[in-house]
Amino acid sequence: MKPIVELYPLLHQPKKLVITTHQKPDADAMGSSLALGHYLRKRGHHVTVISPTNWADFVNWMPGTAEVINYEQQQPKANQLLSEADMLFCLDFNIFYRTKSMTSPLASLACTKVLIDHHQEPDEASFDFGVSDTNKSSTCEMIYDFIVGAGDADLIDQAMASCIYAGVVGDTGSFRFSSTHAGVHTLVADLKKRGLDHGRVHEGLYDNFLENRLRFIGHVLLNRLEIFYEYNTALIAIPKSDLVQFNIRTGDTEGLVNYPHSIQGIRFTAIVIDRDEERKWSFRSKGQFDCNTFARTYFEGGGHYNAAGGRSGQSLSDTVATFKSVLPLQPSLKR
Ligand code: 5GP
Ligand code: MN
């Protein structure tokens, strides 16, 4: 994988570009894809954003979401665009399987592939150009760097600024995680000077749910939360029946894994949701516990040191039993 700066000369002529991201894109995945799309269109390129799957309502307010192609719904059109593309940009993921049903179409593409991502252990061999930096708060920060690095900071408009800010807010937990280095605040100051309305972004991301989701959270915290004080750990296990009862949709469970961190002493939280095809895990830690290694070792996943995800093909009760059986093997969690 060649450094991303070597890509700039190749973007001097108009090209057909496709931008994609991980399945069920969150604020950083969607925000970075849209912001880069807006920028590259301003530079005269033909750009399409393809999402591997549907996405949560809380990213729907982002300028440009209506034009994003959902691969699962528009496969023939998406495959056509992919086959005609000169370049593919892969944002906020670093290994093709995170695109679910797009995995083999992406792997077989002959065009130039570009990686912009901040997760651990990138599959560098799959990309021609790129930047992979786990010190970055978000892929949105890296898109900002990419635009500024091209000397195009003045092309950043309100639409790009709100998409970039949304991803930064999402991935830094509203500026509280340790990934929030000084440069993140400098970036936000610059976006503010360029017209960012930060209040509207927060409303779009966090004040945009339906009543059922709030009642679902109440139910989950009351009935599905288990605390293991001896390991400073909390677990939430959500059966499919809860998702049906409360009519839960994509994005409604986002952020739920963080709630138990408000309990004194809790340093590791996990949530597992019984989805149709798999049991989907999310892990979050404070301080010295490596969620990435934990997810990779026991739950076919990965991510970052303090935030990772995984999956299981076991039943909900079996994968919960697996979780409980490996907790005592984590010395750093012991009280
Ligand atoms: P979340 O819990 O919000 O789904 O994901 C937390 C972090 O872990 C994100 O950075 C996400 O990209 C990563 N992640 C989530 N699920 C998986 C997975 O199954 N495999 C890998 N490699 N990373 C994941
Ligand atoms: Mn991200």
mmCIF file of C-alpha atoms and ligand atoms in Angstrom:
data_model
loop_
_atom_site.group_PDB
_atom_site.id
_atom_site.type_symbol
_atom_site.label_atom_id
_atom_site.label_comp_id
_atom_site.label_asym_id
_atom_site.label_seq_id
_atom_site.Cartn_x
_atom_site.Cartn_y
_atom_site.Cartn_z
ATOM 1 C CA MET A 1 0.000 0.000 0.000
ATOM 2 C CA LYS A 2 1.542 3.299 -1.126
ATOM 3 C CA PRO A 3 1.159 6.422 1.036
ATOM 4 C CA ILE A 4 -2.000 8.416 0.433
ATOM 5 C CA VAL A 5 -0.042 11.521 -0.681
ATOM 6 C CA GLU A 6 0.947 9.610 -3.812
ATOM 7 C CA LEU A 7 -2.730 9.501 -4.749
ATOM 8 C CA TYR A 8 -3.116 13.270 -5.133
ATOM 9 C CA PRO A 9 -1.574 13.479 -8.652
ATOM 10 C CA LEU A 10 -3.957 10.756 -9.880
ATOM 11 C CA LEU A 11 -6.924 12.928 -8.902
ATOM 12 C CA HIS A 12 -5.956 15.815 -11.192
ATOM 13 C CA GLN A 13 -8.058 14.357 -14.049
ATOM 14 C CA PRO A 14 -11.818 13.704 -13.609
ATOM 15 C CA LYS A 15 -12.457 10.064 -12.700
ATOM 16 C CA LYS A 16 -15.294 7.668 -11.911
ATOM 17 C CA LEU A 17 -15.078 7.033 -8.198
ATOM 18 C CA VAL A 18 -16.941 4.774 -5.812
ATOM 19 C CA ILE A 19 -16.799 5.285 -2.053
ATOM 20 C CA THR A 20 -17.835 2.507 0.296
ATOM 21 C CA THR A 21 -17.753 1.777 4.006
ATOM 22 C CA HIS A 22 -18.614 -0.945 6.518
ATOM 23 C CA GLN A 23 -22.032 -2.578 6.854
ATOM 24 C CA LYS A 24 -24.659 -0.726 8.914
ATOM 25 C CA PRO A 25 -22.681 2.531 8.620
ATOM 26 C CA ASP A 26 -22.556 4.667 11.761
ATOM 27 C CA ALA A 27 -22.003 8.431 11.937
ATOM 28 C CA ASP A 28 -18.263 8.136 11.205
ATOM 29 C CA ALA A 29 -18.698 5.696 8.322
ATOM 30 C CA MET A 30 -21.513 7.630 6.663
ATOM 31 C CA GLY A 31 -20.124 11.072 7.545
ATOM 32 C CA SER A 32 -16.676 10.305 6.124
ATOM 33 C CA SER A 33 -18.119 8.750 2.946
ATOM 34 C CA LEU A 34 -20.437 11.688 2.283
ATOM 35 C CA ALA A 35 -17.857 14.364 3.147
ATOM 36 C CA LEU A 36 -15.288 12.779 0.821
ATOM 37 C CA GLY A 37 -17.983 12.443 -1.855
ATOM 38 C CA HIS A 38 -18.937 16.128 -1.605
ATOM 39 C CA TYR A 39 -15.272 17.112 -1.808
ATOM 40 C CA LEU A 40 -14.378 14.912 -4.783
ATOM 41 C CA ARG A 41 -17.459 16.106 -6.701
ATOM 42 C CA LYS A 42 -16.286 19.685 -6.168
ATOM 43 C CA ARG A 43 -12.999 18.561 -7.703
ATOM 44 C CA GLY A 44 -14.870 17.467 -10.839
ATOM 45 C CA HIS A 45 -15.112 13.704 -10.298
ATOM 46 C CA HIS A 46 -18.132 11.488 -10.796
ATOM 47 C CA VAL A 47 -18.736 9.990 -7.344
ATOM 48 C CA THR A 48 -21.144 7.368 -6.016
ATOM 49 C CA VAL A 49 -21.391 6.304 -2.383
ATOM 50 C CA ILE A 50 -22.424 2.676 -1.890
ATOM 51 C CA SER A 51 -23.376 1.350 1.547
ATOM 52 C CA PRO A 52 -23.209 -2.444 1.931
ATOM 53 C CA THR A 53 -26.490 -2.438 3.873
ATOM 54 C CA ASN A 54 -29.176 -0.098 5.179
ATOM 55 C CA TRP A 55 -28.316 2.437 7.852
ATOM 56 C CA ALA A 56 -29.784 4.040 10.964
ATOM 57 C CA ASP A 57 -32.256 6.930 10.800
ATOM 58 C CA PHE A 58 -29.863 9.026 12.873
ATOM 59 C CA VAL A 59 -27.575 9.497 9.861
ATOM 60 C CA ASN A 60 -30.432 10.277 7.454
ATOM 61 C CA TRP A 61 -30.199 14.050 8.043
ATOM 62 C CA MET A 62 -26.675 14.150 6.601
ATOM 63 C CA PRO A 63 -26.543 16.046 3.301
ATOM 64 C CA GLY A 64 -26.287 13.480 0.489
ATOM 65 C CA THR A 65 -27.720 10.422 2.287
ATOM 66 C CA ALA A 66 -30.677 10.273 -0.095
ATOM 67 C CA GLU A 67 -28.311 9.539 -3.018
ATOM 68 C CA VAL A 68 -26.434 6.725 -1.239
ATOM 69 C CA ILE A 69 -26.978 3.324 -2.842
ATOM 70 C CA ASN A 70 -27.900 0.430 -0.555
ATOM 71 C CA TYR A 71 -26.045 -2.573 -2.008
ATOM 72 C CA GLU A 72 -28.515 -5.090 -0.642
ATOM 73 C CA GLN A 73 -31.410 -3.300 -2.347
ATOM 74 C CA GLN A 74 -29.774 -2.180 -5.595
ATOM 75 C CA GLN A 75 -27.240 -4.879 -6.336
ATOM 76 C CA PRO A 76 -27.277 -4.790 -10.180
ATOM 77 C CA LYS A 77 -26.833 -1.005 -10.283
ATOM 78 C CA ALA A 78 -24.156 -1.105 -7.582
ATOM 79 C CA ASN A 79 -22.227 -3.881 -9.354
ATOM 80 C CA GLN A 80 -22.396 -1.885 -12.600
ATOM 81 C CA LEU A 81 -20.980 1.215 -10.880
ATOM 82 C CA LEU A 82 -18.262 -0.861 -9.225
ATOM 83 C CA SER A 83 -17.250 -2.470 -12.535
ATOM 84 C CA GLU A 84 -17.022 0.963 -14.231
ATOM 85 C CA ALA A 85 -15.109 2.659 -11.396
ATOM 86 C CA ASP A 86 -11.543 3.912 -11.881
ATOM 87 C CA MET A 87 -11.031 3.972 -8.135
ATOM 88 C CA LEU A 88 -12.626 2.539 -5.031
ATOM 89 C CA PHE A 89 -12.302 4.359 -1.702
ATOM 90 C CA CYS A 90 -12.770 2.173 1.389
ATOM 91 C CA LEU A 91 -13.521 4.235 4.486
ATOM 92 C CA ASP A 92 -13.774 3.328 8.177
ATOM 93 C CA PHE A 93 -12.983 -0.373 7.686
ATOM 94 C CA ASN A 94 -9.785 -2.148 6.704
ATOM 95 C CA ILE A 95 -10.713 -5.653 5.643
ATOM 96 C CA PHE A 96 -13.275 -6.500 2.965
ATOM 97 C CA TYR A 97 -15.380 -8.892 5.030
ATOM 98 C CA ARG A 98 -16.708 -5.932 7.018
ATOM 99 C CA THR A 99 -18.797 -5.097 3.933
ATOM 100 C CA LYS A 100 -20.805 -8.307 4.300
ATOM 101 C CA SER A 101 -22.295 -9.254 0.904
ATOM 102 C CA MET A 102 -19.926 -6.868 -0.933
ATOM 103 C CA THR A 103 -16.893 -8.868 0.253
ATOM 104 C CA SER A 104 -16.234 -10.911 -2.892
ATOM 105 C CA PRO A 105 -17.314 -8.210 -5.411
ATOM 106 C CA LEU A 106 -14.762 -5.856 -3.818
ATOM 107 C CA ALA A 107 -12.003 -8.442 -3.679
ATOM 108 C CA SER A 108 -12.372 -9.217 -7.400
ATOM 109 C CA LEU A 109 -12.311 -5.558 -8.580
ATOM 110 C CA ALA A 110 -9.344 -4.622 -10.740
ATOM 111 C CA CYS A 111 -9.500 -0.843 -10.177
ATOM 112 C CA THR A 112 -7.244 1.201 -7.888
ATOM 113 C CA LYS A 113 -8.220 0.658 -4.248
ATOM 114 C CA VAL A 114 -7.702 3.301 -1.583
ATOM 115 C CA LEU A 115 -7.899 2.807 2.180
ATOM 116 C CA ILE A 116 -8.639 5.569 4.711
ATOM 117 C CA ASP A 117 -9.188 4.063 8.152
ATOM 118 C CA HIS A 118 -8.275 4.145 11.842
ATOM 119 C CA HIS A 119 -8.798 0.527 12.985
ATOM 120 C CA GLN A 120 -6.124 -1.938 14.042
ATOM 121 C CA GLU A 121 -4.547 -4.586 11.791
ATOM 122 C CA PRO A 122 -5.375 -3.369 8.274
ATOM 123 C CA ASP A 123 -5.347 -5.833 5.397
ATOM 124 C CA GLU A 124 -2.815 -3.647 3.556
ATOM 125 C CA ALA A 125 -2.268 -6.146 0.747
ATOM 126 C CA SER A 126 -5.796 -5.461 -0.518
ATOM 127 C CA PHE A 127 -5.141 -1.754 -1.150
ATOM 128 C CA ASP A 128 -2.969 0.203 -3.625
ATOM 129 C CA PHE A 129 -2.883 3.506 -1.735
ATOM 130 C CA GLY A 130 -3.947 4.471 1.711
ATOM 131 C CA VAL A 131 -3.565 5.703 5.201
ATOM 132 C CA SER A 132 -4.225 3.582 8.282
ATOM 133 C CA ASP A 133 -3.703 5.384 11.573
ATOM 134 C CA THR A 134 -5.069 4.130 14.892
ATOM 135 C CA ASN A 135 -4.115 7.435 16.529
ATOM 136 C CA LYS A 136 -6.848 9.223 14.599
ATOM 137 C CA SER A 137 -10.096 9.907 16.444
ATOM 138 C CA SER A 138 -12.237 9.013 13.456
ATOM 139 C CA THR A 139 -12.186 8.430 9.738
ATOM 140 C CA CYS A 140 -13.876 11.834 9.435
ATOM 141 C CA GLU A 141 -10.772 13.445 10.945
ATOM 142 C CA MET A 142 -8.726 11.627 8.281
ATOM 143 C CA ILE A 143 -10.991 12.947 5.500
ATOM 144 C CA TYR A 144 -10.459 16.455 6.887
ATOM 145 C CA ASP A 145 -6.684 15.792 6.815
ATOM 146 C CA PHE A 146 -6.971 14.462 3.252
ATOM 147 C CA ILE A 147 -8.759 17.619 2.043
ATOM 148 C CA VAL A 148 -6.439 19.978 3.916
ATOM 149 C CA GLY A 149 -3.425 17.973 2.715
ATOM 150 C CA ALA A 150 -4.545 18.542 -0.875
ATOM 151 C CA GLY A 151 -4.519 22.301 -0.220
ATOM 152 C CA ASP A 152 -8.308 22.419 -0.525
ATOM 153 C CA ALA A 153 -9.378 23.515 2.971
ATOM 154 C CA ASP A 154 -11.299 26.374 1.399
ATOM 155 C CA LEU A 155 -13.549 23.885 -0.418
ATOM 156 C CA ILE A 156 -14.964 22.730 2.941
ATOM 157 C CA ASP A 157 -18.558 23.948 3.010
ATOM 158 C CA GLN A 158 -21.379 23.537 5.534
ATOM 159 C CA ALA A 159 -22.429 20.150 4.158
ATOM 160 C CA MET A 160 -18.918 18.704 4.424
ATOM 161 C CA ALA A 161 -18.378 20.346 7.815
ATOM 162 C CA SER A 162 -21.530 18.811 9.310
ATOM 163 C CA CYS A 163 -20.697 15.335 7.954
ATOM 164 C CA ILE A 164 -17.113 15.525 9.275
ATOM 165 C CA TYR A 165 -18.223 16.857 12.664
ATOM 166 C CA ALA A 166 -20.857 14.119 13.012
ATOM 167 C CA GLY A 167 -18.252 11.379 12.604
ATOM 168 C CA VAL A 168 -15.878 13.034 15.047
ATOM 169 C CA VAL A 169 -18.643 13.408 17.641
ATOM 170 C CA GLY A 170 -19.800 9.820 17.102
ATOM 171 C CA ASP A 171 -16.389 8.181 17.370
ATOM 172 C CA THR A 172 -15.063 10.286 20.263
ATOM 173 C CA GLY A 173 -18.204 9.798 22.373
ATOM 174 C CA SER A 174 -18.785 13.560 22.122
ATOM 175 C CA PHE A 175 -15.102 14.365 22.821
ATOM 176 C CA ARG A 176 -14.717 12.219 25.950
ATOM 177 C CA PHE A 177 -12.682 9.216 24.740
ATOM 178 C CA SER A 178 -8.875 9.330 24.971
ATOM 179 C CA SER A 179 -8.749 9.424 21.151
ATOM 180 C CA THR A 180 -9.755 13.105 21.438
ATOM 181 C CA HIS A 181 -6.285 14.620 20.966
ATOM 182 C CA ALA A 182 -5.691 18.378 20.740
ATOM 183 C CA GLY A 183 -5.897 18.306 16.950
ATOM 184 C CA VAL A 184 -9.529 17.198 17.176
ATOM 185 C CA HIS A 185 -10.458 20.434 18.924
ATOM 186 C CA THR A 186 -8.402 22.445 16.422
ATOM 187 C CA LEU A 187 -10.301 20.718 13.618
ATOM 188 C CA VAL A 188 -13.642 21.596 15.217
ATOM 189 C CA ALA A 189 -12.551 25.222 15.661
ATOM 190 C CA ASP A 190 -11.709 25.344 11.961
ATOM 191 C CA LEU A 191 -15.076 23.814 11.001
ATOM 192 C CA LYS A 192 -16.846 26.379 13.181
ATOM 193 C CA LYS A 193 -15.032 29.175 11.314
ATOM 194 C CA ARG A 194 -16.319 27.612 8.088
ATOM 195 C CA GLY A 195 -19.952 27.806 9.210
ATOM 196 C CA LEU A 196 -20.577 24.554 11.109
ATOM 197 C CA ASP A 197 -23.852 24.543 13.080
ATOM 198 C CA HIS A 198 -22.769 21.998 15.725
ATOM 199 C CA GLY A 199 -26.088 22.092 17.632
ATOM 200 C CA ARG A 200 -27.996 20.831 14.609
ATOM 201 C CA VAL A 201 -25.580 17.918 14.229
ATOM 202 C CA HIS A 202 -26.091 16.855 17.855
ATOM 203 C CA GLU A 203 -29.867 17.067 17.406
ATOM 204 C CA GLY A 204 -29.675 15.052 14.200
ATOM 205 C CA LEU A 205 -27.614 12.332 15.867
ATOM 206 C CA TYR A 206 -29.140 12.151 19.342
ATOM 207 C CA ASP A 207 -32.611 13.730 19.351
ATOM 208 C CA ASN A 208 -33.964 11.843 16.398
ATOM 209 C CA PHE A 209 -35.465 8.614 17.784
ATOM 210 C CA LEU A 210 -39.019 7.422 18.377
ATOM 211 C CA GLU A 211 -40.746 6.834 21.721
ATOM 212 C CA ASN A 212 -40.415 3.063 21.440
ATOM 213 C CA ARG A 213 -36.619 3.275 21.593
ATOM 214 C CA LEU A 214 -36.633 5.166 24.891
ATOM 215 C CA ARG A 215 -39.066 2.664 26.413
ATOM 216 C CA PHE A 216 -36.907 -0.177 25.051
ATOM 217 C CA ILE A 217 -33.856 1.288 26.827
ATOM 218 C CA GLY A 218 -35.846 1.452 30.065
ATOM 219 C CA HIS A 219 -36.842 -2.193 29.675
ATOM 220 C CA VAL A 220 -33.303 -3.307 28.851
ATOM 221 C CA LEU A 221 -31.695 -1.479 31.794
ATOM 222 C CA LEU A 222 -34.301 -2.878 34.159
ATOM 223 C CA ASN A 223 -34.454 -6.463 32.922
ATOM 224 C CA ARG A 224 -31.457 -7.343 30.747
ATOM 225 C CA LEU A 225 -28.498 -5.830 32.590
ATOM 226 C CA GLU A 226 -26.184 -8.082 34.595
ATOM 227 C CA ILE A 227 -23.282 -6.777 36.704
ATOM 228 C CA PHE A 228 -20.173 -8.760 37.638
ATOM 229 C CA TYR A 229 -18.620 -6.564 40.329
ATOM 230 C CA GLU A 230 -15.740 -8.980 40.882
ATOM 231 C CA TYR A 231 -14.624 -8.301 37.272
ATOM 232 C CA ASN A 232 -15.769 -4.636 37.072
ATOM 233 C CA THR A 233 -17.876 -5.762 34.148
ATOM 234 C CA ALA A 234 -21.444 -5.309 32.942
ATOM 235 C CA LEU A 235 -23.313 -7.323 30.338
ATOM 236 C CA ILE A 236 -26.524 -6.672 28.436
ATOM 237 C CA ALA A 237 -28.023 -9.600 26.499
ATOM 238 C CA ILE A 238 -31.001 -8.777 24.284
ATOM 239 C CA PRO A 239 -33.187 -11.587 22.975
ATOM 240 C CA LYS A 240 -34.952 -11.323 19.634
ATOM 241 C CA SER A 241 -38.325 -11.122 21.375
ATOM 242 C CA ASP A 242 -37.358 -7.701 22.829
ATOM 243 C CA LEU A 243 -36.493 -6.384 19.367
ATOM 244 C CA VAL A 244 -39.880 -7.530 18.090
ATOM 245 C CA GLN A 245 -41.854 -6.288 21.119
ATOM 246 C CA PHE A 246 -40.431 -2.756 20.871
ATOM 247 C CA ASN A 247 -40.253 -2.668 17.059
ATOM 248 C CA ILE A 248 -36.502 -2.007 17.201
ATOM 249 C CA ARG A 249 -34.836 -0.898 13.969
ATOM 250 C CA THR A 250 -31.280 -0.388 12.723
ATOM 251 C CA GLY A 251 -29.520 2.145 14.937
ATOM 252 C CA ASP A 252 -31.904 1.927 17.889
ATOM 253 C CA THR A 253 -29.378 -0.085 19.917
ATOM 254 C CA GLU A 254 -26.439 2.216 19.125
ATOM 255 C CA GLY A 255 -24.819 3.587 22.288
ATOM 256 C CA LEU A 256 -26.624 1.221 24.644
ATOM 257 C CA VAL A 257 -23.343 -0.528 25.456
ATOM 258 C CA ASN A 258 -22.082 2.694 27.080
ATOM 259 C CA TYR A 259 -24.856 3.038 29.672
ATOM 260 C CA PRO A 260 -23.397 0.657 32.301
ATOM 261 C CA HIS A 261 -20.169 2.685 32.301
ATOM 262 C CA SER A 262 -22.041 5.235 34.416
ATOM 263 C CA ILE A 263 -21.858 2.757 37.322
ATOM 264 C CA GLN A 264 -18.921 3.390 39.684
ATOM 265 C CA GLY A 265 -16.054 0.985 39.070
ATOM 266 C CA ILE A 266 -17.345 -0.577 35.856
ATOM 267 C CA ARG A 267 -14.471 -0.729 33.387
ATOM 268 C CA PHE A 268 -15.693 -3.239 30.809
ATOM 269 C CA THR A 269 -19.136 -3.420 29.224
ATOM 270 C CA ALA A 270 -20.518 -5.836 26.679
ATOM 271 C CA ILE A 271 -23.787 -6.078 24.803
ATOM 272 C CA VAL A 272 -24.977 -8.979 22.699
ATOM 273 C CA ILE A 273 -27.996 -8.719 20.440
ATOM 274 C CA ASP A 274 -29.773 -11.702 18.960
ATOM 275 C CA ARG A 275 -29.947 -10.731 15.286
ATOM 276 C CA ASP A 276 -31.421 -13.028 12.676
ATOM 277 C CA GLU A 277 -28.199 -14.330 11.157
ATOM 278 C CA GLU A 278 -25.873 -14.050 14.163
ATOM 279 C CA ARG A 279 -25.417 -12.888 17.737
ATOM 280 C CA LYS A 280 -23.712 -9.470 17.424
ATOM 281 C CA TRP A 281 -21.382 -8.364 20.224
ATOM 282 C CA SER A 282 -20.121 -4.885 21.152
ATOM 283 C CA PHE A 283 -17.416 -4.261 23.750
ATOM 284 C CA ARG A 284 -16.307 -1.038 25.457
ATOM 285 C CA SER A 285 -13.614 -0.529 28.095
ATOM 286 C CA LYS A 286 -12.180 2.297 30.159
ATOM 287 C CA GLY A 287 -8.410 2.329 30.655
ATOM 288 C CA GLN A 288 -6.311 -0.814 30.535
ATOM 289 C CA PHE A 289 -8.447 -3.518 28.979
ATOM 290 C CA ASP A 290 -7.961 -4.474 25.331
ATOM 291 C CA CYS A 291 -11.376 -4.946 23.705
ATOM 292 C CA ASN A 292 -9.782 -5.563 20.303
ATOM 293 C CA THR A 293 -7.831 -8.607 21.526
ATOM 294 C CA PHE A 294 -10.812 -9.845 23.540
ATOM 295 C CA ALA A 295 -13.114 -9.602 20.499
ATOM 296 C CA ARG A 296 -10.561 -11.266 18.215
ATOM 297 C CA THR A 297 -9.805 -14.070 20.661
ATOM 298 C CA TYR A 298 -13.326 -15.099 21.613
ATOM 299 C CA PHE A 299 -15.860 -13.541 19.234
ATOM 300 C CA GLU A 300 -14.479 -13.457 15.652
ATOM 301 C CA GLY A 301 -14.233 -9.668 15.804
ATOM 302 C CA GLY A 302 -11.925 -6.740 16.341
ATOM 303 C CA GLY A 303 -11.846 -2.947 16.397
ATOM 304 C CA HIS A 304 -9.982 -0.631 18.743
ATOM 305 C CA TYR A 305 -8.363 -0.986 22.172
ATOM 306 C CA ASN A 306 -11.319 0.545 24.048
ATOM 307 C CA ALA A 307 -14.133 -0.266 21.566
ATOM 308 C CA ALA A 308 -14.585 -3.405 19.535
ATOM 309 C CA GLY A 309 -17.234 -5.695 18.139
ATOM 310 C CA GLY A 310 -17.662 -9.326 17.247
ATOM 311 C CA ARG A 311 -20.138 -12.049 16.422
ATOM 312 C CA SER A 312 -21.145 -15.580 17.320
ATOM 313 C CA GLY A 313 -22.952 -18.391 15.555
ATOM 314 C CA GLN A 314 -23.990 -19.857 18.922
ATOM 315 C CA SER A 315 -27.416 -19.357 20.476
ATOM 316 C CA LEU A 316 -27.839 -16.304 22.690
ATOM 317 C CA SER A 317 -27.642 -18.305 25.910
ATOM 318 C CA ASP A 318 -24.588 -20.255 24.697
ATOM 319 C CA THR A 319 -22.637 -17.184 23.607
ATOM 320 C CA VAL A 320 -23.507 -15.492 26.923
ATOM 321 C CA ALA A 321 -22.201 -18.612 28.696
ATOM 322 C CA THR A 322 -18.990 -18.349 26.655
ATOM 323 C CA PHE A 323 -18.636 -14.719 27.723
ATOM 324 C CA LYS A 324 -19.074 -15.591 31.384
ATOM 325 C CA SER A 325 -16.614 -18.462 31.145
ATOM 326 C CA VAL A 326 -13.829 -16.289 29.697
ATOM 327 C CA LEU A 327 -14.277 -13.363 32.120
ATOM 328 C CA PRO A 328 -12.200 -15.082 34.867
ATOM 329 C CA LEU A 329 -9.394 -15.472 32.294
ATOM 330 C CA GLN A 330 -8.957 -11.660 32.120
ATOM 331 C CA PRO A 331 -6.596 -10.825 35.012
ATOM 332 C CA SER A 332 -6.670 -7.093 34.326
ATOM 333 C CA LEU A 333 -10.405 -6.983 35.036
ATOM 334 C CA LYS A 334 -10.188 -8.510 38.508
ATOM 335 C CA ARG A 335 -11.170 -6.234 41.352
HETATM 336 P P1 5GP B 1 -19.597 -1.370 17.443
HETATM 337 O O1 5GP B 1 -19.575 -2.033 18.764
HETATM 338 O O2 5GP B 1 -19.965 0.089 17.540
HETATM 339 O O3 5GP B 1 -20.338 -2.103 16.411
HETATM 340 O O4 5GP B 1 -18.084 -1.390 16.946
HETATM 341 C C1 5GP B 1 -17.019 -0.935 17.730
HETATM 342 C C2 5GP B 1 -15.774 -0.916 16.916
HETATM 343 O O5 5GP B 1 -15.398 -2.249 16.583
HETATM 344 C C3 5GP B 1 -15.944 -0.184 15.595
HETATM 345 O O6 5GP B 1 -14.766 0.507 15.351
HETATM 346 C C4 5GP B 1 -16.156 -1.269 14.596
HETATM 347 O O7 5GP B 1 -15.675 -0.905 13.356
HETATM 348 C C5 5GP B 1 -15.403 -2.453 15.180
HETATM 349 N N1 5GP B 1 -16.123 -3.717 14.939
HETATM 350 C C6 5GP B 1 -17.409 -4.003 15.235
HETATM 351 N N2 5GP B 1 -17.726 -5.253 14.872
HETATM 352 C C7 5GP B 1 -16.631 -5.797 14.331
HETATM 353 C C8 5GP B 1 -16.329 -7.088 13.757
HETATM 354 O O8 5GP B 1 -17.156 -7.994 13.684
HETATM 355 N N3 5GP B 1 -15.060 -7.246 13.289
HETATM 356 C C9 5GP B 1 -14.110 -6.251 13.355
HETATM 357 N N4 5GP B 1 -12.884 -6.497 12.872
HETATM 358 N N5 5GP B 1 -14.352 -5.055 13.887
HETATM 359 C C10 5GP B 1 -15.587 -4.803 14.376
HETATM 360 MN MN MN B 2 -14.718 5.154 12.786
#
